[in-house]
Coordinates of C-alpha atoms in Angstrom, one line a residue:
X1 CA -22.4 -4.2 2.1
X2 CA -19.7 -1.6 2.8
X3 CA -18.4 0.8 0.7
X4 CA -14.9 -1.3 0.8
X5 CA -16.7 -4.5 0.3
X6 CA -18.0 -2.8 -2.6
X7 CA -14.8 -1.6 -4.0
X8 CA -13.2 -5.4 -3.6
X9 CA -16.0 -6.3 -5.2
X10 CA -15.3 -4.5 -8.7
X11 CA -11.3 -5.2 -7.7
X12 CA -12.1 -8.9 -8.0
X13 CA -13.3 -8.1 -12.0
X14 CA -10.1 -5.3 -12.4
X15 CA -7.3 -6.4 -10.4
X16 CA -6.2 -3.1 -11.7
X17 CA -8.1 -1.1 -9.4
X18 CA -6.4 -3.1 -6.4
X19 CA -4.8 -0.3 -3.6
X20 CA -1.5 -0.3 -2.5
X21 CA -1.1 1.4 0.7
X22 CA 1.9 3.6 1.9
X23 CA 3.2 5.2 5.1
X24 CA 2.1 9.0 4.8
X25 CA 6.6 9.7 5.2
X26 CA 6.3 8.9 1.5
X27 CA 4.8 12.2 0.9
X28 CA 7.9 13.9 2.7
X29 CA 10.4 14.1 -0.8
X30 CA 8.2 16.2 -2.6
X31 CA 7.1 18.5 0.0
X32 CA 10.9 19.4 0.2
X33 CA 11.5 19.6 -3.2
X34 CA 10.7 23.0 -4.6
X35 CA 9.5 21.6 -8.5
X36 CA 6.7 19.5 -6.4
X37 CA 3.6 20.4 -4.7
X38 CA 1.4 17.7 -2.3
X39 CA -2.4 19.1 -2.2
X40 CA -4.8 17.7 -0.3
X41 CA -8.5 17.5 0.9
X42 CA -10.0 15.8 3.7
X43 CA -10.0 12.0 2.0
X44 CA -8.0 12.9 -1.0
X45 CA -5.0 14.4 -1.9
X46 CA -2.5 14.7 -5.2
X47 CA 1.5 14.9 -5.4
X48 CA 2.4 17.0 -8.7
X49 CA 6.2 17.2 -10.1
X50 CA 7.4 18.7 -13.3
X51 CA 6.2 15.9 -15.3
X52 CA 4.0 13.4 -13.6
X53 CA 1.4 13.8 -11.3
X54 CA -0.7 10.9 -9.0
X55 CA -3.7 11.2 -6.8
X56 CA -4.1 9.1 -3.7
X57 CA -6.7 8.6 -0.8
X58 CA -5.9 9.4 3.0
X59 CA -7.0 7.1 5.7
X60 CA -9.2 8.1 8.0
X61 CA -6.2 8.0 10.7
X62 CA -3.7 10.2 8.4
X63 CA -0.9 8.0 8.9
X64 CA -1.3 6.0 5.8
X65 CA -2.3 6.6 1.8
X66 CA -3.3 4.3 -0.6
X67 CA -3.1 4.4 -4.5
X68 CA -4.5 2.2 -7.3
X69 CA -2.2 -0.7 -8.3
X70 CA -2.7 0.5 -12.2
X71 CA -1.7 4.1 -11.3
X72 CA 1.6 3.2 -9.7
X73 CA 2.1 1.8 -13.1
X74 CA 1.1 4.2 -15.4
X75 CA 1.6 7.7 -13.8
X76 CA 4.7 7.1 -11.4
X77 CA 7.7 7.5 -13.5
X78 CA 10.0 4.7 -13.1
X79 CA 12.7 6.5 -11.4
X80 CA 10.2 7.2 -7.8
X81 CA 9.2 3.8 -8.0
X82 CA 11.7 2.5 -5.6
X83 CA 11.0 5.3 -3.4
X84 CA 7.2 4.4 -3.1
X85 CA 7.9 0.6 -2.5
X86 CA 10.3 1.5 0.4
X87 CA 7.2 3.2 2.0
X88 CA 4.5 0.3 1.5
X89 CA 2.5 -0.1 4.7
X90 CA 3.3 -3.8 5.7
X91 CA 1.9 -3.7 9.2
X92 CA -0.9 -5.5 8.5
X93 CA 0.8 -8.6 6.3
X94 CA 2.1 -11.4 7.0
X95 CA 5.7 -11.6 6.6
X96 CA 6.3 -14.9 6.0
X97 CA 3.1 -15.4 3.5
X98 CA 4.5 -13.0 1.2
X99 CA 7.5 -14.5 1.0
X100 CA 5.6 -17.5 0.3
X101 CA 3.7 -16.1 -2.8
X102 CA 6.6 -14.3 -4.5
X103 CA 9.2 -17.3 -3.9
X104 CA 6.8 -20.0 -3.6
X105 CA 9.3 -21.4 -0.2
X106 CA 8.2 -23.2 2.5
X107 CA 8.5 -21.3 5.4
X108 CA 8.7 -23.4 9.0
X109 CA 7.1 -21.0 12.0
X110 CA 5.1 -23.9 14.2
X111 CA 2.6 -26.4 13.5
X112 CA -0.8 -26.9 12.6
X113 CA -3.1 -26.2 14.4
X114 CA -7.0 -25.2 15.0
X115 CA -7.4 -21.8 14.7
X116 CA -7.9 -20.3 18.6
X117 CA -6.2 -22.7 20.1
X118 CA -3.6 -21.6 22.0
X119 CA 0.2 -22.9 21.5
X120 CA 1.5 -24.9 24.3
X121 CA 5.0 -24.4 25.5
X122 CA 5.5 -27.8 26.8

């Protein structure tokens, strides 16, 4: 089993340990601001401010990082939070399904089908 499959593994028991992943641009505010410091290693870094601090992972392609669910709740003051959640990595959701969970709406984008089968366009 992967290390990943591993990690969803104990996620499953401690939703709390869940990742959210972010677009590395969220890093760019506190590298500009002169009361913040972003330190990294190879696979894990740290952005420090006056008074909060979080640790993160990098991705193995540097363009995105991910944090745990329970640390954007209990170490990012409320105030950055709206900053972070403009720089969630959506690329690899669907859309439509998350509209789905949070709104519980139907959404209408085609018909059943089997899964491979190709849509015809007559």
């Amino acid at each position: 089993m992967s290390t990943a499959s591993e990690f969803y593994k104990k996620a499953l028991a401690d939703a709390e340990m869940a990742q959210v992943v972010f677009r590395v641009a969220v890093l760019e505010r506190y590298l500009e601001q002169s009361d913040a410091s972003v330190k990294r290693t190879n696979t894990v870094g740290r952005v420090k401010a006056s008074a909060w601090s979080l640790d993160f992972g990098i991705a193995p392609d540097e363009q995105t990082i991910h944090v745990p669910l329970s640390s954007l709740k209990t170490r990012l003051p409320e105030r950055e939070l709206a900053h972070w959640l403009s720089h969630v990595d959506d690329a690899r959701f669907s859309q439509n399904f998350l509209k789905m969970q949070s709104s519980h709406a139907c959404i209408d984008d085609g018909g059943y089908r089997d899964w491979g089968e190709e849509e015809s366009l007559f």
